[in-house]
Amino acid sequence: MAADPFLGWMTDIQQQIERTLETLLPQTASAPCDLHQAMRYATLEGGKRVRPLLVCAAGELTGARQDNLLRIGSAVEMIHAYSLVHDDMPCMDNDVLRRGKPTCHIAFGEANALLVGDALQARAFELLATPLEGVEATAQLAMLATLGHASGHAGMVGGQAIDLDSVGRQLTLPELEYMHMLKTGALIRASVLLGARAGRVLDADRQARLDHFAKCIGLAFQVVDDVLDCEADTNTLGKTAGKDAANDKPTYVSLMGFSEAKRFACELRDDAFAALEDFGPDAQRLRALADYVVARSF
Amino acid sequence: MAADPFLGWMTDIQQQIERTLETLLPQTASAPCDLHQAMRYATLEGGKRVRPLLVCAAGELTGARQDNLLRIGSAVEMIHAYSLVHDDMPCMDNDVLRRGKPTCHIAFGEANALLVGDALQARAFELLATPLEGVEATAQLAMLATLGHASGHAGMVGGQAIDLDSVGRQLTLPELEYMHMLKTGALIRASVLLGARAGRVLDADRQARLDHFAKCIGLAFQVVDDVLDCEADTNTLGKTAGKDAANDKPTYVSLMGFSEAKRFACELRDDAFAALEDFGPDAQRLRALADYVVARSF
């Protein structure tokens, strides 16, 4: 049986991202060792690396250099990893399991977990501010502004704040969508935009289409997460399953029902495909990734 | 009696920084309101704005534009403000009073305080990544890399991690100095370097002297803080006094004694002055600030 070339590419990128992260994270031999060890614990050997995969796939679209894409992908992944560490803390979701391992504050204590998140965020911006070979400084500045916006009060953290306010309260579907556009969608969208920005500049029309693709995928990713959280057991998921329902948090499944949520995810994927319609073979990876994101739930 | 021109300048910059922060922080009218309100609470109407003052004074040295300096100073102040919010949390210093007001987690809850810090950090980098009029993109990238380095595991957060490890343990004077060079010194040093970088490029020799000045001031600031923490009462300080001794944390006063710590602060100031010796009148503000930082304790 011939190996699936997309799965081969995905595994290859995941391995390269792992190696890049290993290099870019501080070494455990240097002080403060506990902090460095905890930063590595929270970032390495875990996750599907969806955001770096999106960075790399979007970079193929514009002919960006692979080494640059791996650095950008690692920076975005550090932002994602920090958000998980802080999200798991007792004052937030109070979760003990993440990616099949004890959460960072369980393994290293709360104070260290707080600092791990803070340091990972700083490191992400530092990495993205270090000159990328062959990329104009103005393009890099734009990437930094995009990542800053997507990570902060008008993006990921803003979404988490809305999520916090929503516990035990009834949200409408548009409110839920707005929350997820910020909480998960903003960083996924930024991944696509950053990867593309590392190569040839797209014209305004194609840029807008790519952005629409990124928005659809970001939302689809969350819808699928809700479906998985509802149907999977803790073992398969590597994190505590069913916790949204237990916390009385609104989800796509609780608002739409199970089948309708799955149907919505497919609709978003088709919408994403349509946005890339005239992009040709350079967008092959992005299409395959969109498919992969949604297929996780089937 | 003629007004002191330095104090006049300082008050003016402090007011301009306050206005700039007011504009650059998210407005409370927009969602998520709680988060935005808490971000403003943690940043506005507080502190001496030592870091923005250093940014502005260093910018005078190289003829940088005032509007750019105010934005850079606001970004650095947001990093400082976020570090205070996280530092005060129950899992860290568990403090209830800051700048004469209840700490952020007391006023807004722990989850919000965690998110406030995260969002302030992201906002700082976003602001510094937005093009500054008349500043080369490469210079701005360098500023971002400097701020990222100074804020993260090899700077401020690294220093906090070492501080965390040091509670109840005897530190040597070199260990204490290393901790403070990271914890407080790195961001103070970055303030000077960022301000200067916003204007004319300095030659290598002057750049090295300025950096030495910045290191001395960063350390002097911490020595003076230890002296103040020991001698001031809670009312004057606007934060809980004597907590370092209560927490059995090593300080310059506990290791050197009170008078020796004061003498050391003056020595650092003189060393800082010497570094600027041939900088002429453009360095007037920096000298005055060095004096002000140390004079706080007399």
Coordinates of C-alpha atoms in Angstrom, one line a residue:
Chain A
M1 CA 0.0 0.0 0.0
A2 CA 1.4 3.4 -1.0
A3 CA 2.0 5.8 1.9
D4 CA -0.3 8.8 1.9
P5 CA 1.9 11.7 0.7
F6 CA 0.0 14.2 2.9
L7 CA 0.5 12.1 6.0
G8 CA 4.2 11.8 5.1
W9 CA 4.5 15.5 4.8
M10 CA 2.7 16.1 8.1
T11 CA 4.9 13.7 10.0
D12 CA 8.0 15.2 8.5
I13 CA 7.0 18.8 9.5
Q14 CA 5.9 17.6 12.9
Q15 CA 9.4 16.1 13.4
Q16 CA 11.1 19.2 12.1
I17 CA 9.1 21.4 14.4
E18 CA 10.0 19.3 17.3
R19 CA 13.7 19.6 16.5
T20 CA 13.4 23.3 16.0
L21 CA 11.5 23.8 19.3
E22 CA 14.2 21.7 21.0
T23 CA 16.8 24.1 19.7
L24 CA 14.9 27.4 20.3
L25 CA 13.8 26.6 23.9
P26 CA 16.3 27.3 26.6
Q27 CA 18.4 24.3 27.6
T28 CA 17.9 22.7 31.0
A29 CA 21.6 22.8 31.9
S30 CA 21.5 26.6 32.2
A31 CA 20.0 28.5 35.1
P32 CA 17.2 28.9 36.1
C33 CA 17.0 25.1 35.4
D34 CA 13.5 24.5 36.8
L35 CA 12.0 27.2 34.6
H36 CA 13.8 25.9 31.5
Q37 CA 12.8 22.3 32.2
A38 CA 9.2 23.3 32.7
M39 CA 9.2 25.4 29.5
R40 CA 10.4 22.3 27.6
Y41 CA 7.9 20.1 29.4
A42 CA 5.0 22.3 28.4
T43 CA 6.1 22.6 24.7
L44 CA 7.9 19.5 23.6
E45 CA 6.5 16.0 22.7
G46 CA 3.0 17.0 22.5
G47 CA 0.1 18.1 20.3
K48 CA -0.6 17.7 16.6
R49 CA 1.2 21.0 15.8
V50 CA -1.7 22.2 13.8
R51 CA -0.6 25.8 13.9
P52 CA 3.0 25.2 12.7
L53 CA 1.5 22.9 10.0
L54 CA -0.7 25.8 8.8
V55 CA 2.3 28.1 8.9
C56 CA 4.3 25.7 6.7
A57 CA 1.4 24.9 4.3
A58 CA 0.6 28.6 3.8
G59 CA 4.3 29.3 3.2
E60 CA 4.3 26.8 0.4
L61 CA 1.7 29.0 -1.3
T62 CA 4.1 31.9 -1.5
G63 CA 7.3 30.0 -1.9
A64 CA 8.7 30.9 1.6
R65 CA 11.9 29.3 2.9
Q66 CA 11.4 26.2 5.0
D67 CA 13.8 27.2 7.7
N68 CA 12.0 30.5 8.2
L69 CA 8.6 28.7 8.3
L70 CA 9.9 26.4 11.0
R71 CA 11.0 29.3 13.1
I72 CA 7.7 31.2 12.6
G73 CA 5.8 27.9 13.3
S74 CA 7.7 27.4 16.5
A75 CA 7.0 30.9 17.7
V76 CA 3.3 30.4 17.1
E77 CA 3.4 27.0 18.8
M78 CA 5.0 28.7 21.9
I79 CA 2.1 31.1 22.1
H80 CA -0.3 28.2 21.9
A81 CA 1.7 26.2 24.5
Y82 CA 1.7 29.1 26.9
S83 CA -2.0 29.6 26.6
L84 CA -2.6 25.9 27.5
V85 CA -0.3 26.2 30.6
H86 CA -2.2 29.2 31.9
D87 CA -5.6 27.8 30.9
D88 CA -5.0 24.6 32.9
M89 CA -4.1 26.5 36.1
P90 CA -6.4 26.2 39.2
C91 CA -7.8 29.8 38.8
M92 CA -8.8 28.9 35.2
D93 CA -9.9 25.4 34.1
N94 CA -8.1 23.7 37.0
D95 CA -7.1 20.7 34.9
V96 CA -4.7 18.0 35.8
L97 CA -4.1 16.3 32.5
R98 CA -2.9 17.6 29.1
R99 CA -1.6 15.7 26.2
G100 CA -1.6 12.6 28.3
K101 CA 0.7 14.0 31.0
P102 CA 0.2 15.9 34.2
T103 CA -0.4 19.6 33.5
C104 CA 2.5 22.0 34.0
H105 CA 1.4 23.3 37.4
I106 CA 0.8 19.8 38.7
A107 CA 4.4 18.8 37.6
F108 CA 6.2 22.0 38.5
G109 CA 4.0 24.0 40.8
E110 CA 1.7 26.9 40.2
A111 CA 4.3 29.7 40.4
N112 CA 6.5 28.0 37.9
A113 CA 3.6 27.4 35.5
L114 CA 2.7 31.1 35.7
L115 CA 6.3 32.0 34.8
V116 CA 6.5 29.3 32.1
G117 CA 3.6 30.9 30.3
D118 CA 5.0 34.3 30.6
A119 CA 8.5 33.3 29.4
L120 CA 7.1 31.3 26.4
Q121 CA 5.2 34.3 25.2
A122 CA 8.2 36.5 25.4
R123 CA 10.3 33.9 23.7
A124 CA 7.8 33.7 20.8
F125 CA 8.1 37.4 20.1
E126 CA 11.8 37.4 20.5
L127 CA 12.1 34.6 17.9
L128 CA 9.9 36.4 15.5
A129 CA 11.9 39.6 15.9
T130 CA 15.2 37.9 15.0
P131 CA 16.0 38.6 11.3
L132 CA 14.7 35.9 9.0
E133 CA 17.0 35.3 6.0
G134 CA 15.5 36.8 2.8
V135 CA 12.5 38.3 4.5
E136 CA 12.1 42.1 4.5
A137 CA 12.2 43.8 8.0
T138 CA 8.9 45.5 7.2
A139 CA 7.3 42.1 6.5
Q140 CA 8.6 40.8 9.8
L141 CA 7.2 43.8 11.6
A142 CA 3.9 43.1 10.1
M143 CA 4.1 39.5 11.2
L144 CA 4.9 40.6 14.8
A145 CA 1.9 43.0 14.8
T146 CA -0.4 40.3 13.5
L147 CA 0.8 37.8 16.2
G148 CA 0.6 40.4 18.9
H149 CA -3.0 41.3 17.9
A150 CA -4.0 37.7 17.5
S151 CA -2.6 36.7 20.9
G152 CA -3.9 39.6 23.0
H153 CA -7.1 41.3 24.3
A154 CA -8.5 41.5 20.8
G155 CA -7.7 37.9 20.0
M156 CA -6.9 34.7 22.0
V157 CA -6.8 36.3 25.5
G158 CA -10.0 38.3 24.8
G159 CA -11.7 35.0 23.8
Q160 CA -10.6 33.4 27.0
A161 CA -12.0 36.3 29.0
I162 CA -15.3 36.0 27.2
D163 CA -15.2 32.2 27.8
L164 CA -14.6 32.9 31.5
D165 CA -17.7 35.1 31.7
S166 CA -19.8 32.6 29.9
V167 CA -19.6 29.7 32.4
G168 CA -23.0 28.8 33.6
R169 CA -24.6 31.4 31.3
Q170 CA -26.6 30.8 28.1
L171 CA -24.8 32.0 25.0
T172 CA -26.5 32.5 21.7
L173 CA -24.9 30.9 18.6
P174 CA -23.5 34.3 17.4
E175 CA -22.0 34.9 20.8
L176 CA -20.4 31.5 20.9
E177 CA -19.0 32.0 17.4
Y178 CA -17.6 35.4 18.4
M179 CA -15.9 33.9 21.4
H180 CA -14.3 31.1 19.4
M181 CA -13.2 33.5 16.6
L182 CA -11.1 35.1 19.2
K183 CA -10.2 32.2 21.5
T184 CA -9.0 29.7 19.0
G185 CA -9.7 31.3 15.6
A186 CA -7.4 34.3 16.0
L187 CA -4.2 32.3 16.4
I188 CA -5.1 29.8 13.7
R189 CA -5.8 32.6 11.3
A190 CA -2.5 34.3 12.3
S191 CA -0.7 31.0 11.5
V192 CA -1.9 31.1 7.9
L193 CA -1.2 34.8 7.5
L194 CA 2.3 34.6 9.0
G195 CA 3.3 31.6 6.9
A196 CA 2.1 33.3 3.7
R197 CA 3.8 36.6 4.6
A198 CA 7.2 34.9 4.8
G199 CA 7.2 34.5 1.0
R200 CA 6.0 36.4 -2.1
V201 CA 3.4 39.2 -1.4
L202 CA -0.1 38.2 -2.4
D203 CA -2.4 40.7 -4.2
A204 CA -5.2 42.1 -2.2
D205 CA -7.8 39.7 -3.6
R206 CA -5.8 36.6 -3.0
Q207 CA -4.9 37.9 0.5
A208 CA -8.6 38.4 1.3
R209 CA -9.4 34.9 0.1
L210 CA -6.6 33.3 2.1
D211 CA -7.8 35.2 5.2
H212 CA -11.3 33.9 4.6
F213 CA -9.9 30.4 4.3
A214 CA -8.0 30.9 7.6
K215 CA -11.2 32.2 9.4
C216 CA -13.2 29.1 8.3
I217 CA -10.5 26.7 9.3
G218 CA -10.1 28.4 12.7
L219 CA -13.8 28.1 13.4
A220 CA -14.0 24.5 12.0
F221 CA -11.2 23.5 14.3
Q222 CA -13.2 24.6 17.4
V223 CA -16.4 23.0 16.2
V224 CA -14.6 19.7 15.7
D225 CA -13.0 20.2 19.2
D226 CA -16.4 20.4 20.7
V227 CA -17.6 17.3 18.9
L228 CA -14.5 15.4 20.0
D229 CA -14.8 16.6 23.6
C230 CA -18.3 15.3 23.6
E231 CA -17.7 11.9 22.0
A232 CA -14.2 10.9 22.9
D233 CA -13.1 9.3 26.1
T234 CA -10.2 10.8 28.2
N235 CA -7.8 8.2 26.9
T236 CA -8.1 9.0 23.2
L237 CA -8.1 12.7 23.8
G238 CA -5.1 12.9 26.1
K239 CA -6.9 15.6 28.2
T240 CA -10.0 15.4 30.4
A241 CA -13.0 14.7 28.2
G242 CA -16.5 15.9 28.7
K243 CA -15.3 18.8 30.9
D244 CA -17.1 21.5 28.9
A245 CA -20.4 19.8 29.7
A246 CA -19.3 19.2 33.3
N247 CA -18.4 22.9 33.6
D248 CA -21.7 23.9 32.1
K249 CA -19.9 25.6 29.3
P250 CA -21.8 26.3 26.1
T251 CA -20.4 24.4 23.0
Y252 CA -21.4 23.9 19.4
V253 CA -22.8 20.5 20.4
S254 CA -24.8 21.8 23.3
L255 CA -26.3 24.6 21.1
M256 CA -26.6 22.8 17.8
G257 CA -26.8 19.2 18.6
F258 CA -24.2 16.5 17.7
S259 CA -25.1 15.9 14.0
E260 CA -25.7 19.5 13.2
A261 CA -22.3 20.4 14.7
K262 CA -20.6 17.8 12.5
R263 CA -22.5 19.1 9.5
F264 CA -21.5 22.7 10.3
A265 CA -17.8 21.6 10.4
C266 CA -18.1 20.2 6.9
E267 CA -19.8 23.3 5.7
L268 CA -16.9 25.4 7.0
R269 CA -14.4 23.1 5.3
D270 CA -16.3 23.4 2.0
D271 CA -16.3 27.2 2.4
A272 CA -12.6 27.1 3.1
F273 CA -12.0 25.0 -0.1
A274 CA -14.0 27.5 -2.1
A275 CA -11.9 30.4 -1.0
L276 CA -8.8 28.6 -2.4
E277 CA -10.5 27.6 -5.6
D278 CA -8.2 29.4 -8.1
F279 CA -5.0 29.0 -6.1
G280 CA -3.9 25.9 -8.1
P281 CA -1.5 23.2 -6.9
D282 CA 0.5 25.5 -4.5
A283 CA -2.5 25.4 -2.1
Q284 CA -2.6 21.6 -2.1
R285 CA -1.3 21.3 1.4
L286 CA -3.7 23.9 2.8
R287 CA -6.6 22.1 1.3
A288 CA -5.4 18.8 2.7
L289 CA -4.9 20.4 6.1
A290 CA -8.4 21.8 6.0
D291 CA -9.6 18.3 5.3
Y292 CA -7.5 16.8 8.1
V293 CA -8.8 19.3 10.7
V294 CA -12.4 18.4 10.0
A295 CA -11.8 14.6 9.4
R296 CA -10.4 14.3 12.9
S297 CA -14.0 14.0 14.1
F298 CA -15.1 11.2 11.8
Chain B
M1 CA 11.8 79.9 44.1
A2 CA 12.5 78.7 40.6
A3 CA 10.9 75.3 39.8
D4 CA 13.4 72.4 39.3
P5 CA 13.6 71.9 35.5
F6 CA 14.2 68.2 35.9
L7 CA 11.2 67.7 38.1
G8 CA 9.2 69.8 35.6
W9 CA 10.3 67.5 32.8
M10 CA 9.6 64.4 34.8
T11 CA 6.1 65.5 35.6
D12 CA 5.5 66.4 32.0
I13 CA 6.6 63.0 30.7
Q14 CA 4.7 61.2 33.4
Q15 CA 1.5 63.0 32.3
Q16 CA 2.2 62.3 28.7
I17 CA 2.8 58.6 29.3
E18 CA -0.4 58.4 31.3
R19 CA -2.3 59.9 28.3
T20 CA -0.5 57.7 25.8
L21 CA -1.3 54.6 27.9
E22 CA -5.0 55.7 28.2
T23 CA -5.2 55.8 24.4
L24 CA -3.2 52.6 23.7
L25 CA -5.0 50.4 26.3
P26 CA -8.3 48.9 25.2
Q27 CA -11.4 50.9 26.1
T28 CA -13.8 49.7 28.8
A29 CA -16.8 50.1 26.5
S30 CA -15.7 47.3 24.2
A31 CA -16.0 43.6 25.0
P32 CA -14.6 41.8 27.0
C33 CA -15.3 44.8 29.3
D34 CA -14.0 43.2 32.5
L35 CA -10.7 42.3 31.0
H36 CA -10.2 45.8 29.5
Q37 CA -11.2 47.5 32.7
A38 CA -8.7 45.3 34.6
M39 CA -6.0 46.0 32.1
R40 CA -6.5 49.7 32.7
Y41 CA -6.7 49.3 36.4
A42 CA -3.4 47.5 36.5
T43 CA -1.6 50.1 34.3
L44 CA -3.1 53.5 34.7
E45 CA -2.7 56.0 37.6
G46 CA 0.2 54.3 39.2
G47 CA 3.9 54.1 39.6
K48 CA 6.7 56.6 39.0
R49 CA 7.0 55.4 35.3
V50 CA 10.8 55.0 35.8
R51 CA 11.1 52.9 32.7
P52 CA 9.3 55.3 30.3
L53 CA 11.3 58.1 31.8
L54 CA 14.5 56.2 30.9
V55 CA 13.2 55.6 27.4
C56 CA 12.5 59.3 26.9
A57 CA 15.8 60.4 28.5
A58 CA 17.8 58.0 26.4
G59 CA 15.9 59.1 23.3
E60 CA 17.0 62.7 23.9
L61 CA 20.6 61.5 23.6
T62 CA 20.0 60.4 20.0
G63 CA 17.5 63.0 18.9
A64 CA 14.5 60.5 18.8
R65 CA 11.0 61.8 18.2
Q66 CA 9.0 62.3 21.3
D67 CA 5.8 60.6 20.0
N68 CA 7.8 57.5 19.2
L69 CA 9.4 57.5 22.7
L70 CA 6.0 57.8 24.3
R71 CA 4.8 54.7 22.4
I72 CA 8.0 52.7 23.2
G73 CA 7.8 53.9 26.9
S74 CA 4.2 52.7 27.1
A75 CA 5.1 49.3 25.7
V76 CA 7.8 48.9 28.3
E77 CA 5.5 50.1 31.0
M78 CA 2.9 47.5 30.0
I79 CA 5.5 44.7 30.4
H80 CA 6.4 46.1 33.8
A81 CA 2.7 46.4 34.8
Y82 CA 2.0 42.8 33.7
S83 CA 4.9 41.5 35.7
L84 CA 3.5 43.2 38.8
V85 CA 0.0 41.7 38.3
H86 CA 1.4 38.2 38.0
D87 CA 4.0 38.8 40.8
D88 CA 1.2 39.7 43.2
M89 CA -0.9 36.6 42.6
P90 CA -1.5 34.1 45.4
C91 CA 0.8 31.5 43.8
M92 CA 3.7 34.1 43.7
D93 CA 4.0 36.8 46.4
N94 CA 0.3 36.7 47.4
D95 CA 0.1 40.4 47.9
V96 CA -3.0 42.5 48.4
L97 CA -1.7 46.0 48.0
R98 CA 0.0 47.7 45.1
R99 CA 0.4 51.4 44.4
G100 CA -1.9 52.1 47.3
K101 CA -4.8 50.1 45.7
P102 CA -6.0 46.5 46.1
T103 CA -3.9 44.3 43.7
C104 CA -5.5 43.2 40.4
H105 CA -6.5 39.7 41.5
I106 CA -8.1 41.2 44.7
A107 CA -10.1 43.7 42.6
F108 CA -10.9 41.4 39.6
G109 CA -10.3 37.8 40.6
E110 CA -7.4 35.5 39.9
A111 CA -8.5 34.3 36.5
N112 CA -8.9 37.9 35.2
A113 CA -5.5 38.9 36.7
L114 CA -3.8 36.0 34.9
L115 CA -5.4 37.1 31.6
V116 CA -4.6 40.8 32.3
G117 CA -0.9 40.0 32.5
D118 CA -1.0 37.9 29.4
A119 CA -2.9 40.5 27.4
L120 CA -0.7 43.4 28.5
Q121 CA 2.4 41.5 27.4
A122 CA 0.9 40.8 24.0
R123 CA -0.2 44.4 23.6
A124 CA 3.3 45.7 24.4
F125 CA 4.8 43.7 21.6
E126 CA 2.0 44.6 19.2
L127 CA 2.6 48.3 19.9
L128 CA 6.3 48.1 19.3
A129 CA 5.6 46.2 16.1
T130 CA 3.4 49.0 14.7
P131 CA 5.6 51.1 12.4
L132 CA 7.2 54.1 14.2
E133 CA 7.4 57.3 12.0
G134 CA 11.0 57.9 10.8
V135 CA 12.4 54.7 12.4
E136 CA 13.9 52.0 10.1
A137 CA 12.1 48.7 10.3
T138 CA 15.4 47.0 11.1
A139 CA 15.8 49.2 14.1
Q140 CA 12.3 48.4 15.3
L141 CA 13.0 44.7 14.8
A142 CA 16.1 45.1 17.0
M143 CA 14.0 46.8 19.6
L144 CA 11.5 44.0 19.6
A145 CA 14.3 41.4 20.0
T146 CA 15.8 43.4 22.9
L147 CA 12.5 43.7 24.6
G148 CA 11.7 40.0 24.1
H149 CA 15.1 39.0 25.4
A150 CA 14.8 41.3 28.4
S151 CA 11.3 40.2 29.4
G152 CA 11.7 36.4 29.1
H153 CA 13.6 33.5 30.5
A154 CA 17.0 35.2 30.0
G155 CA 15.7 38.4 31.6
M156 CA 12.9 39.4 33.9
V157 CA 11.0 36.1 34.1
G158 CA 14.3 34.2 34.6
G159 CA 15.1 36.6 37.5
Q160 CA 11.7 35.9 39.0
A161 CA 12.3 32.1 38.7
I162 CA 15.6 32.5 40.5
D163 CA 13.9 34.7 43.1
L164 CA 11.3 31.9 43.6
D165 CA 14.0 29.3 44.2
S166 CA 15.9 31.6 46.6
V167 CA 13.1 32.0 49.3
G168 CA 14.4 30.6 52.6
R169 CA 17.8 29.9 51.1
Q170 CA 21.1 31.8 51.7
L171 CA 22.3 33.6 48.6
T172 CA 25.8 34.9 48.1
L173 CA 26.2 38.5 47.0
P174 CA 27.1 37.5 43.4
E175 CA 24.0 35.3 43.2
L176 CA 21.8 38.1 44.5
E177 CA 23.3 40.4 42.0
Y178 CA 22.8 37.9 39.1
M179 CA 19.1 37.5 40.1
H180 CA 18.5 41.3 40.2
M181 CA 20.4 41.9 36.9
L182 CA 17.7 39.7 35.4
K183 CA 14.7 40.4 37.5
T184 CA 14.7 44.2 37.5
G185 CA 17.9 45.1 35.7
A186 CA 17.1 43.6 32.3
L187 CA 14.0 45.7 31.7
I188 CA 15.6 48.9 33.0
R189 CA 18.5 48.3 30.7
A190 CA 16.2 47.6 27.8
S191 CA 14.4 50.9 28.4
V192 CA 17.6 52.8 27.9
L193 CA 18.6 50.8 24.9
L194 CA 15.2 51.1 23.2
G195 CA 15.0 54.8 23.7
A196 CA 18.4 55.4 22.3
R197 CA 17.7 53.1 19.3
A198 CA 14.7 55.2 18.3
G199 CA 17.1 58.0 17.2
R200 CA 20.6 58.3 15.6
V201 CA 22.7 55.1 15.7
L202 CA 25.5 55.4 18.3
D203 CA 29.0 54.2 17.5
A204 CA 30.1 50.9 19.2
D205 CA 32.1 52.7 21.9
R206 CA 29.2 55.0 23.0
Q207 CA 26.7 52.1 22.7
A208 CA 28.8 50.1 25.1
R209 CA 29.1 53.0 27.5
L210 CA 25.4 53.6 27.4
D211 CA 24.8 49.9 28.1
H212 CA 27.1 50.1 31.1
F213 CA 25.2 53.1 32.4
A214 CA 21.9 51.2 32.0
K215 CA 23.3 48.2 33.8
C216 CA 24.5 50.3 36.8
I217 CA 21.1 52.1 37.0
G218 CA 19.2 48.9 36.8
L219 CA 21.2 47.4 39.7
A220 CA 21.1 50.7 41.7
F221 CA 17.3 50.8 41.4
Q222 CA 17.0 47.4 43.0
V223 CA 19.5 48.2 45.8
V224 CA 17.5 51.3 46.6
D225 CA 14.3 49.3 46.5
D226 CA 15.7 47.0 49.1
V227 CA 16.7 50.0 51.3
L228 CA 13.2 51.5 50.9
D229 CA 11.5 48.2 51.6
C230 CA 13.4 48.0 54.8
E231 CA 13.0 51.5 56.1
A232 CA 9.7 52.8 54.7
D233 CA 6.3 52.1 56.2
T234 CA 3.5 50.6 54.0
N235 CA 1.8 54.0 53.6
T236 CA 4.7 55.8 52.0
L237 CA 5.6 52.8 49.8
G238 CA 2.0 52.1 48.5
K239 CA 2.8 48.4 48.7
T240 CA 3.3 46.1 51.7
A241 CA 6.5 47.1 53.4
G242 CA 9.0 44.8 55.0
K243 CA 7.7 41.8 53.1
D244 CA 11.1 40.6 51.8
A245 CA 12.3 40.2 55.4
A246 CA 9.0 38.6 56.4
N247 CA 9.3 36.1 53.4
D248 CA 12.9 35.4 54.4
K249 CA 14.1 36.7 51.0
P250 CA 17.7 37.8 50.7
T251 CA 18.1 41.5 50.0
Y252 CA 21.0 43.9 49.7
V253 CA 20.2 45.1 53.2
S254 CA 20.2 41.7 54.7
L255 CA 23.4 40.7 53.0
M256 CA 25.3 44.0 53.2
G257 CA 23.7 45.9 56.0
F258 CA 21.7 49.1 55.7
S259 CA 24.5 51.7 55.4
E260 CA 26.6 49.6 53.2
A261 CA 23.7 49.1 50.8
K262 CA 23.2 52.8 50.6
R263 CA 26.8 53.3 50.0
F264 CA 26.7 50.7 47.2
A265 CA 23.8 52.5 45.5
C266 CA 25.8 55.7 45.5
E267 CA 28.8 53.9 44.0
L268 CA 26.7 52.5 41.2
R269 CA 25.3 56.0 40.5
D270 CA 28.9 57.4 40.3
D271 CA 29.8 54.5 38.0
A272 CA 26.8 55.3 35.8
F273 CA 27.8 59.0 35.7
A274 CA 31.4 58.1 34.7
A275 CA 30.0 56.0 31.7
L276 CA 28.3 59.1 30.3
E277 CA 31.3 61.4 31.0
D278 CA 31.9 62.5 27.4
F279 CA 28.3 62.5 26.2
G280 CA 27.8 66.2 26.8
P281 CA 24.6 68.0 27.5
D282 CA 22.4 65.5 25.5
A283 CA 22.9 63.1 28.4
Q284 CA 21.7 65.6 31.0
R285 CA 18.3 63.9 31.6
L286 CA 19.9 60.5 31.9
R287 CA 22.3 61.8 34.6
A288 CA 19.5 63.5 36.4
L289 CA 17.4 60.3 36.3
A290 CA 20.3 58.3 37.7
D291 CA 20.5 60.8 40.5
Y292 CA 16.8 60.6 41.1
V293 CA 16.7 56.8 41.2
V294 CA 19.4 56.8 43.9
A295 CA 18.1 59.9 45.8
R296 CA 14.8 58.2 46.4
S297 CA 16.4 56.5 49.4
F298 CA 17.7 59.6 51.1

